[in-house]
Amino acid sequence: MERVNQTSSVSKFILLGLSSQPKDQKPLFTLFLTIYLVTITGNLLIILAIRSDPQLQTPMYFFLTFLSFTDICFTTTITISYAGCLTQMYFLYALGNTDSFLLAVMAFDRYVAICDPFHYVTIMSHHRCALMVALSCSLPHLHSLLHTLLLNQLTFCDSNIIHHFLCDISPLMKLSCSSTFVNETVMMTEGSFILVTPFLCITFSYIRILTVVLKIPSAAGKRKAFSTCGSHVTVVTLFYGSNFYVYLQPVSSYTIRDHMATIVYTVLTSTLNPFIYSLRNKDLKQAHGNIGSLTH
């Protein structure tokens, strides 16, 4: 990464990736290329299925379309050139947190659908859905811009080797030879707020949903209500579990072991999303079937 700051002697960063062994490079490249292609194909099929089926033009699938689009962009960000380290970090956080906010919005949608079904159409109007998507995209970009600008103020004058497969904020701050107090303070306050707030909204939504569903007298009614939330809960568990493990800890404690957790929320979650939502959703299965019949 080229540095404009004259006080810095580091002109570029070297990403070590997941392994520095030459024998591992081809298998890892093949593995992640396959995962990338599956992610792109799966999420594109979700978008195409939703856009082509009039029965899927509801708020839940409107949000799922944007989630799939964000996942495509998010995964593509991980594969950009090493030379754009700050650019990569900016989009990593902007798109990753957009995923987080969209998951919160989808939880709110399920909350309204189950807890207040008679006012669902009024509350989840197209205008309100578009506004929630706009906020879910804009707030993460402002958050990412703040941390990118703060990182750009640091001086790197010792090692330029990043023990990671992408330009993440924690390993970058560990390389700095200037004080990272401001960066760490903002990361643990504003950063935690941006990460935890959507999760708290999701938690509140599902507590309310659970309270309402448990009052349903029939077992069939309970199963139907829970089935509409199963896919979302699975994705939320994968996404937030790995995120909290990586980011809700001091920079000094960040180790190579955190790579696996980073892979889960940057790569694996985006890859599994289309399968999770499709396999547990009859409407999407039918839409995929319709697309398949049109191609023959």
PDB file of N, CA and C in Angstrom, residues 57-143:
ATOM      1  N   GLN A  57     -42.314 -10.747  -4.142  1.00  0.00           N
ATOM      2  CA  GLN A  57     -42.130  -9.304  -4.019  1.00  0.00           C
ATOM      3  C   GLN A  57     -42.674  -8.809  -2.678  1.00  0.00           C
ATOM      4  N   THR A  58     -42.079  -9.295  -1.598  1.00  0.00           N
ATOM      5  CA  THR A  58     -42.463  -8.916  -0.240  1.00  0.00           C
ATOM      6  C   THR A  58     -41.245  -8.320   0.467  1.00  0.00           C
ATOM      7  N   PRO A  59     -41.449  -7.604   1.590  1.00  0.00           N
ATOM      8  CA  PRO A  59     -40.304  -6.993   2.287  1.00  0.00           C
ATOM      9  C   PRO A  59     -39.187  -7.970   2.633  1.00  0.00           C
ATOM     10  N   MET A  60     -39.529  -9.178   3.097  1.00  0.00           N
ATOM     11  CA  MET A  60     -38.507 -10.147   3.486  1.00  0.00           C
ATOM     12  C   MET A  60     -37.575 -10.460   2.321  1.00  0.00           C
ATOM     13  N   TYR A  61     -38.133 -10.693   1.139  1.00  0.00           N
ATOM     14  CA  TYR A  61     -37.314 -11.018  -0.026  1.00  0.00           C
ATOM     15  C   TYR A  61     -36.648  -9.775  -0.612  1.00  0.00           C
ATOM     16  N   PHE A  62     -37.241  -8.609  -0.400  1.00  0.00           N
ATOM     17  CA  PHE A  62     -36.608  -7.342  -0.777  1.00  0.00           C
ATOM     18  C   PHE A  62     -35.297  -7.182  -0.012  1.00  0.00           C
ATOM     19  N   PHE A  63     -35.335  -7.451   1.294  1.00  0.00           N
ATOM     20  CA  PHE A  63     -34.127  -7.372   2.115  1.00  0.00           C
ATOM     21  C   PHE A  63     -33.144  -8.474   1.751  1.00  0.00           C
ATOM     22  N   LEU A  64     -33.645  -9.665   1.455  1.00  0.00           N
ATOM     23  CA  LEU A  64     -32.775 -10.784   1.093  1.00  0.00           C
ATOM     24  C   LEU A  64     -32.027 -10.502  -0.210  1.00  0.00           C
ATOM     25  N   THR A  65     -32.681  -9.797  -1.139  1.00  0.00           N
ATOM     26  CA  THR A  65     -32.021  -9.398  -2.390  1.00  0.00           C
ATOM     27  C   THR A  65     -30.814  -8.530  -2.111  1.00  0.00           C
ATOM     28  N   PHE A  66     -30.981  -7.541  -1.233  1.00  0.00           N
ATOM     29  CA  PHE A  66     -29.872  -6.645  -0.896  1.00  0.00           C
ATOM     30  C   PHE A  66     -28.801  -7.373  -0.097  1.00  0.00           C
ATOM     31  N   LEU A  67     -29.206  -8.327   0.751  1.00  0.00           N
ATOM     32  CA  LEU A  67     -28.230  -9.111   1.503  1.00  0.00           C
ATOM     33  C   LEU A  67     -27.371  -9.942   0.553  1.00  0.00           C
ATOM     34  N   SER A  68     -27.991 -10.556  -0.448  1.00  0.00           N
ATOM     35  CA  SER A  68     -27.248 -11.356  -1.430  1.00  0.00           C
ATOM     36  C   SER A  68     -26.318 -10.481  -2.261  1.00  0.00           C
ATOM     37  N   PHE A  69     -26.801  -9.298  -2.658  1.00  0.00           N
ATOM     38  CA  PHE A  69     -25.966  -8.362  -3.424  1.00  0.00           C
ATOM     39  C   PHE A  69     -24.770  -7.914  -2.596  1.00  0.00           C
ATOM     40  N   THR A  70     -25.012  -7.601  -1.314  1.00  0.00           N
ATOM     41  CA  THR A  70     -23.932  -7.184  -0.419  1.00  0.00           C
ATOM     42  C   THR A  70     -22.925  -8.305  -0.230  1.00  0.00           C
ATOM     43  N   ASP A  71     -23.399  -9.547  -0.134  1.00  0.00           N
ATOM     44  CA  ASP A  71     -22.504 -10.694   0.025  1.00  0.00           C
ATOM     45  C   ASP A  71     -21.606 -10.876  -1.199  1.00  0.00           C
ATOM     46  N   ILE A  72     -22.157 -10.625  -2.384  1.00  0.00           N
ATOM     47  CA  ILE A  72     -21.353 -10.708  -3.611  1.00  0.00           C
ATOM     48  C   ILE A  72     -20.228  -9.674  -3.565  1.00  0.00           C
ATOM     49  N   CYS A  73     -20.587  -8.438  -3.201  1.00  0.00           N
ATOM     50  CA  CYS A  73     -19.587  -7.362  -3.114  1.00  0.00           C
ATOM     51  C   CYS A  73     -18.588  -7.633  -1.999  1.00  0.00           C
ATOM     52  N   PHE A  74     -19.083  -8.135  -0.870  1.00  0.00           N
ATOM     53  CA  PHE A  74     -18.246  -8.416   0.297  1.00  0.00           C
ATOM     54  C   PHE A  74     -17.192  -9.456  -0.038  1.00  0.00           C
ATOM     55  N   THR A  75     -17.603 -10.546  -0.671  1.00  0.00           N
ATOM     56  CA  THR A  75     -16.667 -11.614  -1.028  1.00  0.00           C
ATOM     57  C   THR A  75     -15.681 -11.145  -2.091  1.00  0.00           C
ATOM     58  N   THR A  76     -16.139 -10.331  -3.030  1.00  0.00           N
ATOM     59  CA  THR A  76     -15.263  -9.802  -4.087  1.00  0.00           C
ATOM     60  C   THR A  76     -14.210  -8.881  -3.491  1.00  0.00           C
ATOM     61  N   THR A  77     -14.556  -8.141  -2.459  1.00  0.00           N
ATOM     62  CA  THR A  77     -13.602  -7.249  -1.790  1.00  0.00           C
ATOM     63  C   THR A  77     -12.413  -8.027  -1.247  1.00  0.00           C
ATOM     64  N   ILE A  78     -12.653  -9.234  -0.767  1.00  0.00           N
ATOM     65  CA  ILE A  78     -11.577 -10.037  -0.184  1.00  0.00           C
ATOM     66  C   ILE A  78     -10.570 -10.467  -1.236  1.00  0.00           C
ATOM     67  N   THR A  79     -10.916 -10.404  -2.512  1.00  0.00           N
ATOM     68  CA  THR A  79     -10.029 -10.919  -3.558  1.00  0.00           C
ATOM     69  C   THR A  79      -9.290  -9.822  -4.323  1.00  0.00           C
ATOM     70  N   ILE A  80      -9.387  -8.532  -3.876  1.00  0.00           N
ATOM     71  CA  ILE A  80      -8.744  -7.468  -4.629  1.00  0.00           C
ATOM     72  C   ILE A  80      -7.241  -7.457  -4.406  1.00  0.00           C
ATOM     73  N   SER A  81      -6.530  -6.638  -5.193  1.00  0.00           N
ATOM     74  CA  SER A  81      -5.080  -6.560  -5.142  1.00  0.00           C
ATOM     75  C   SER A  81      -4.569  -6.147  -3.763  1.00  0.00           C
ATOM     76  N   TYR A  82      -3.402  -6.649  -3.406  1.00  0.00           N
ATOM     77  CA  TYR A  82      -2.781  -6.286  -2.134  1.00  0.00           C
ATOM     78  C   TYR A  82      -2.427  -4.797  -2.091  1.00  0.00           C
ATOM     79  N   ALA A  83      -2.189  -4.213  -3.265  1.00  0.00           N
ATOM     80  CA  ALA A  83      -1.770  -2.812  -3.312  1.00  0.00           C
ATOM     81  C   ALA A  83      -2.824  -1.869  -2.755  1.00  0.00           C
ATOM     82  N   GLY A  84      -4.059  -2.268  -2.759  1.00  0.00           N
ATOM     83  CA  GLY A  84      -5.126  -1.399  -2.267  1.00  0.00           C
ATOM     84  C   GLY A  84      -5.519  -1.740  -0.847  1.00  0.00           C
ATOM     85  N   CYS A  85      -4.546  -1.790   0.072  1.00  0.00           N
ATOM     86  CA  CYS A  85      -4.818  -2.281   1.425  1.00  0.00           C
ATOM     87  C   CYS A  85      -5.857  -1.436   2.160  1.00  0.00           C
ATOM     88  N   LEU A  86      -5.706  -0.131   2.154  1.00  0.00           N
ATOM     89  CA  LEU A  86      -6.681   0.726   2.836  1.00  0.00           C
ATOM     90  C   LEU A  86      -8.041   0.658   2.153  1.00  0.00           C
ATOM     91  N   THR A  87      -8.028   0.594   0.834  1.00  0.00           N
ATOM     92  CA  THR A  87      -9.287   0.491   0.090  1.00  0.00           C
ATOM     93  C   THR A  87      -9.991  -0.804   0.427  1.00  0.00           C
ATOM     94  N   GLN A  88      -9.205  -1.883   0.503  1.00  0.00           N
ATOM     95  CA  GLN A  88      -9.779  -3.174   0.851  1.00  0.00           C
ATOM     96  C   GLN A  88     -10.373  -3.144   2.250  1.00  0.00           C
ATOM     97  N   MET A  89      -9.656  -2.535   3.204  1.00  0.00           N
ATOM     98  CA  MET A  89     -10.143  -2.468   4.568  1.00  0.00           C
ATOM     99  C   MET A  89     -11.428  -1.640   4.657  1.00  0.00           C
ATOM    100  N   TYR A  90     -11.466  -0.547   3.886  1.00  0.00           N
ATOM    101  CA  TYR A  90     -12.672   0.301   3.884  1.00  0.00           C
ATOM    102  C   TYR A  90     -13.900  -0.499   3.462  1.00  0.00           C
ATOM    103  N   PHE A  91     -13.793  -1.190   2.337  1.00  0.00           N
ATOM    104  CA  PHE A  91     -14.940  -1.950   1.839  1.00  0.00           C
ATOM    105  C   PHE A  91     -15.222  -3.188   2.689  1.00  0.00           C
ATOM    106  N   LEU A  92     -14.182  -3.758   3.301  1.00  0.00           N
ATOM    107  CA  LEU A  92     -14.376  -4.892   4.200  1.00  0.00           C
ATOM    108  C   LEU A  92     -15.324  -4.522   5.333  1.00  0.00           C
ATOM    109  N   TYR A  93     -15.074  -3.368   5.959  1.00  0.00           N
ATOM    110  CA  TYR A  93     -15.905  -2.946   7.085  1.00  0.00           C
ATOM    111  C   TYR A  93     -17.238  -2.365   6.634  1.00  0.00           C
ATOM    112  N   ALA A  94     -17.226  -1.632   5.526  1.00  0.00           N
ATOM    113  CA  ALA A  94     -18.477  -1.045   5.038  1.00  0.00           C
ATOM    114  C   ALA A  94     -19.481  -2.130   4.650  1.00  0.00           C
ATOM    115  N   LEU A  95     -19.029  -3.112   3.888  1.00  0.00           N
ATOM    116  CA  LEU A  95     -19.934  -4.161   3.417  1.00  0.00           C
ATOM    117  C   LEU A  95     -20.247  -5.179   4.510  1.00  0.00           C
ATOM    118  N   GLY A  96     -19.258  -5.473   5.354  1.00  0.00           N
ATOM    119  CA  GLY A  96     -19.503  -6.406   6.455  1.00  0.00           C
ATOM    120  C   GLY A  96     -20.543  -5.874   7.422  1.00  0.00           C
ATOM    121  N   ASN A  97     -20.453  -4.582   7.758  1.00  0.00           N
ATOM    122  CA  ASN A  97     -21.436  -3.985   8.665  1.00  0.00           C
ATOM    123  C   ASN A  97     -22.778  -3.745   7.976  1.00  0.00           C
ATOM    124  N   THR A  98     -22.775  -3.580   6.654  1.00  0.00           N
ATOM    125  CA  THR A  98     -24.043  -3.518   5.924  1.00  0.00           C
ATOM    126  C   THR A  98     -24.779  -4.847   6.066  1.00  0.00           C
ATOM    127  N   ASP A  99     -24.043  -5.949   5.961  1.00  0.00           N
ATOM    128  CA  ASP A  99     -24.613  -7.281   6.223  1.00  0.00           C
ATOM    129  C   ASP A  99     -25.257  -7.326   7.608  1.00  0.00           C
ATOM    130  N   SER A 100     -24.528  -6.802   8.577  1.00  0.00           N
ATOM    131  CA  SER A 100     -24.999  -6.816   9.963  1.00  0.00           C
ATOM    132  C   SER A 100     -26.303  -6.040  10.122  1.00  0.00           C
ATOM    133  N   PHE A 101     -26.364  -4.848   9.542  1.00  0.00           N
ATOM    134  CA  PHE A 101     -27.573  -4.018   9.648  1.00  0.00           C
ATOM    135  C   PHE A 101     -28.745  -4.640   8.888  1.00  0.00           C
ATOM    136  N   LEU A 102     -28.447  -5.257   7.745  1.00  0.00           N
ATOM    137  CA  LEU A 102     -29.521  -5.903   6.982  1.00  0.00           C
ATOM    138  C   LEU A 102     -30.090  -7.095   7.736  1.00  0.00           C
ATOM    139  N   LEU A 103     -29.247  -7.825   8.447  1.00  0.00           N
ATOM    140  CA  LEU A 103     -29.733  -8.937   9.266  1.00  0.00           C
ATOM    141  C   LEU A 103     -30.649  -8.425  10.378  1.00  0.00           C
ATOM    142  N   ALA A 104     -30.322  -7.250  10.920  1.00  0.00           N
ATOM    143  CA  ALA A 104     -31.181  -6.642  11.949  1.00  0.00           C
ATOM    144  C   ALA A 104     -32.524  -6.227  11.362  1.00  0.00           C
ATOM    145  N   VAL A 105     -32.488  -5.648  10.160  1.00  0.00           N
ATOM    146  CA  VAL A 105     -33.722  -5.228   9.488  1.00  0.00           C
ATOM    147  C   VAL A 105     -34.596  -6.442   9.170  1.00  0.00           C
ATOM    148  N   MET A 106     -33.971  -7.538   8.752  1.00  0.00           N
ATOM    149  CA  MET A 106     -34.718  -8.761   8.454  1.00  0.00           C
ATOM    150  C   MET A 106     -35.341  -9.348   9.719  1.00  0.00           C
ATOM    151  N   ALA A 107     -34.641  -9.216  10.853  1.00  0.00           N
ATOM    152  CA  ALA A 107     -35.205  -9.670  12.127  1.00  0.00           C
ATOM    153  C   ALA A 107     -36.422  -8.827  12.500  1.00  0.00           C
ATOM    154  N   PHE A 108     -36.331  -7.522  12.246  1.00  0.00           N
ATOM    155  CA  PHE A 108     -37.469  -6.632  12.518  1.00  0.00           C
ATOM    156  C   PHE A 108     -38.659  -6.997  11.639  1.00  0.00           C
ATOM    157  N   ASP A 109     -38.371  -7.348  10.391  1.00  0.00           N
ATOM    158  CA  ASP A 109     -39.430  -7.777   9.472  1.00  0.00           C
ATOM    159  C   ASP A 109     -40.147  -9.015  10.002  1.00  0.00           C
ATOM    160  N   ARG A 110     -39.377  -9.999  10.504  1.00  0.00           N
ATOM    161  CA  ARG A 110     -39.989 -11.207  11.073  1.00  0.00           C
ATOM    162  C   ARG A 110     -40.766 -10.876  12.347  1.00  0.00           C
ATOM    163  N   TYR A 111     -40.263  -9.929  13.119  1.00  0.00           N
ATOM    164  CA  TYR A 111     -40.951  -9.506  14.349  1.00  0.00           C
ATOM    165  C   TYR A 111     -42.328  -8.920  14.022  1.00  0.00           C
ATOM    166  N   VAL A 112     -42.368  -8.038  13.023  1.00  0.00           N
ATOM    167  CA  VAL A 112     -43.643  -7.415  12.645  1.00  0.00           C
ATOM    168  C   VAL A 112     -44.592  -8.454  12.061  1.00  0.00           C
ATOM    169  N   ALA A 113     -44.062  -9.357  11.209  1.00  0.00           N
ATOM    170  CA  ALA A 113     -44.895 -10.371  10.554  1.00  0.00           C
ATOM    171  C   ALA A 113     -45.549 -11.313  11.560  1.00  0.00           C
ATOM    172  N   ILE A 114     -44.819 -11.653  12.632  1.00  0.00           N
ATOM    173  CA  ILE A 114     -45.339 -12.618  13.603  1.00  0.00           C
ATOM    174  C   ILE A 114     -46.080 -11.939  14.754  1.00  0.00           C
ATOM    175  N   CYS A 115     -45.569 -10.808  15.229  1.00  0.00           N
ATOM    176  CA  CYS A 115     -46.132 -10.163  16.418  1.00  0.00           C
ATOM    177  C   CYS A 115     -47.225  -9.141  16.107  1.00  0.00           C
ATOM    178  N   ASP A 116     -47.222  -8.601  14.903  1.00  0.00           N
ATOM    179  CA  ASP A 116     -48.238  -7.609  14.537  1.00  0.00           C
ATOM    180  C   ASP A 116     -48.673  -7.820  13.084  1.00  0.00           C
ATOM    181  N   PRO A 117     -49.202  -9.002  12.755  1.00  0.00           N
ATOM    182  CA  PRO A 117     -49.495  -9.339  11.350  1.00  0.00           C
ATOM    183  C   PRO A 117     -50.556  -8.464  10.701  1.00  0.00           C
ATOM    184  N   PHE A 118     -51.500  -7.953  11.483  1.00  0.00           N
ATOM    185  CA  PHE A 118     -52.586  -7.153  10.898  1.00  0.00           C
ATOM    186  C   PHE A 118     -52.098  -5.782  10.418  1.00  0.00           C
ATOM    187  N   HIS A 119     -50.990  -5.297  10.963  1.00  0.00           N
ATOM    188  CA  HIS A 119     -50.445  -4.004  10.533  1.00  0.00           C
ATOM    189  C   HIS A 119     -49.166  -4.159   9.709  1.00  0.00           C
ATOM    190  N   TYR A 120     -48.874  -5.411   9.294  1.00  0.00           N
ATOM    191  CA  TYR A 120     -47.623  -5.686   8.595  1.00  0.00           C
ATOM    192  C   TYR A 120     -47.484  -4.862   7.312  1.00  0.00           C
ATOM    193  N   VAL A 121     -48.515  -4.849   6.498  1.00  0.00           N
ATOM    194  CA  VAL A 121     -48.455  -4.142   5.209  1.00  0.00           C
ATOM    195  C   VAL A 121     -48.236  -2.647   5.425  1.00  0.00           C
ATOM    196  N   THR A 122     -48.862  -2.090   6.454  1.00  0.00           N
ATOM    197  CA  THR A 122     -48.722  -0.660   6.731  1.00  0.00           C
ATOM    198  C   THR A 122     -47.337  -0.336   7.263  1.00  0.00           C
ATOM    199  N   ILE A 123     -46.880  -1.132   8.225  1.00  0.00           N
ATOM    200  CA  ILE A 123     -45.569  -0.863   8.841  1.00  0.00           C
ATOM    201  C   ILE A 123     -44.439  -1.098   7.855  1.00  0.00           C
ATOM    202  N   MET A 124     -44.496  -2.205   7.130  1.00  0.00           N
ATOM    203  CA  MET A 124     -43.427  -2.561   6.199  1.00  0.00           C
ATOM    204  C   MET A 124     -43.778  -2.099   4.787  1.00  0.00           C
ATOM    205  N   SER A 125     -44.106  -0.833   4.647  1.00  0.00           N
ATOM    206  CA  SER A 125     -44.398  -0.263   3.327  1.00  0.00           C
ATOM    207  C   SER A 125     -43.112  -0.207   2.501  1.00  0.00           C
ATOM    208  N   HIS A 126     -43.266  -0.088   1.194  1.00  0.00           N
ATOM    209  CA  HIS A 126     -42.094  -0.059   0.312  1.00  0.00           C
ATOM    210  C   HIS A 126     -41.199   1.126   0.646  1.00  0.00           C
ATOM    211  N   HIS A 127     -41.807   2.269   0.944  1.00  0.00           N
ATOM    212  CA  HIS A 127     -41.029   3.466   1.286  1.00  0.00           C
ATOM    213  C   HIS A 127     -40.199   3.232   2.544  1.00  0.00           C
ATOM    214  N   ARG A 128     -40.793   2.603   3.558  1.00  0.00           N
ATOM    215  CA  ARG A 128     -40.085   2.351   4.809  1.00  0.00           C
ATOM    216  C   ARG A 128     -38.989   1.298   4.617  1.00  0.00           C
ATOM    217  N   CYS A 129     -39.260   0.298   3.804  1.00  0.00           N
ATOM    218  CA  CYS A 129     -38.245  -0.728   3.519  1.00  0.00           C
ATOM    219  C   CYS A 129     -37.034  -0.113   2.816  1.00  0.00           C
ATOM    220  N   ALA A 130     -37.313   0.754   1.833  1.00  0.00           N
ATOM    221  CA  ALA A 130     -36.225   1.420   1.102  1.00  0.00           C
ATOM    222  C   ALA A 130     -35.406   2.307   2.046  1.00  0.00           C
ATOM    223  N   LEU A 131     -36.083   2.976   2.980  1.00  0.00           N
ATOM    224  CA  LEU A 131     -35.395   3.825   3.943  1.00  0.00           C
ATOM    225  C   LEU A 131     -34.496   2.998   4.853  1.00  0.00           C
ATOM    226  N   MET A 132     -34.979   1.846   5.310  1.00  0.00           N
ATOM    227  CA  MET A 132     -34.178   0.990   6.181  1.00  0.00           C
ATOM    228  C   MET A 132     -32.958   0.436   5.450  1.00  0.00           C
ATOM    229  N   VAL A 133     -33.123   0.094   4.168  1.00  0.00           N
ATOM    230  CA  VAL A 133     -31.986  -0.382   3.382  1.00  0.00           C
ATOM    231  C   VAL A 133     -30.966   0.745   3.196  1.00  0.00           C
ATOM    232  N   ALA A 134     -31.450   1.963   2.929  1.00  0.00           N
ATOM    233  CA  ALA A 134     -30.555   3.116   2.747  1.00  0.00           C
ATOM    234  C   ALA A 134     -29.741   3.379   4.013  1.00  0.00           C
ATOM    235  N   LEU A 135     -30.384   3.308   5.173  1.00  0.00           N
ATOM    236  CA  LEU A 135     -29.678   3.506   6.441  1.00  0.00           C
ATOM    237  C   LEU A 135     -28.695   2.364   6.704  1.00  0.00           C
ATOM    238  N   SER A 136     -29.097   1.154   6.340  1.00  0.00           N
ATOM    239  CA  SER A 136     -28.233  -0.018   6.535  1.00  0.00           C
ATOM    240  C   SER A 136     -26.967   0.069   5.690  1.00  0.00           C
ATOM    241  N   CYS A 137     -27.031   0.804   4.598  1.00  0.00           N
ATOM    242  CA  CYS A 137     -25.862   0.967   3.724  1.00  0.00           C
ATOM    243  C   CYS A 137     -25.025   2.194   4.105  1.00  0.00           C
ATOM    244  N   SER A 138     -25.677   3.305   4.440  1.00  0.00           N
ATOM    245  CA  SER A 138     -24.964   4.564   4.680  1.00  0.00           C
ATOM    246  C   SER A 138     -24.209   4.584   6.008  1.00  0.00           C
ATOM    247  N   LEU A 139     -24.828   4.102   7.093  1.00  0.00           N
ATOM    248  CA  LEU A 139     -24.166   4.127   8.402  1.00  0.00           C
ATOM    249  C   LEU A 139     -22.872   3.305   8.418  1.00  0.00           C
ATOM    250  N   PRO A 140     -22.856   2.084   7.868  1.00  0.00           N
ATOM    251  CA  PRO A 140     -21.597   1.330   7.833  1.00  0.00           C
ATOM    252  C   PRO A 140     -20.497   2.017   7.019  1.00  0.00           C
ATOM    253  N   HIS A 141     -20.872   2.723   5.943  1.00  0.00           N
ATOM    254  CA  HIS A 141     -19.861   3.421   5.146  1.00  0.00           C
ATOM    255  C   HIS A 141     -19.239   4.574   5.928  1.00  0.00           C
ATOM    256  N   LEU A 142     -20.039   5.282   6.709  1.00  0.00           N
ATOM    257  CA  LEU A 142     -19.507   6.357   7.560  1.00  0.00           C
ATOM    258  C   LEU A 142     -18.591   5.768   8.638  1.00  0.00           C
ATOM    259  N   HIS A 143     -19.015   4.656   9.213  1.00  0.00           N
ATOM    260  CA  HIS A 143     -18.201   3.961  10.223  1.00  0.00           C
ATOM    261  C   HIS A 143     -16.862   3.532   9.629  1.00  0.00           C
TER     262      HIS A 143
END
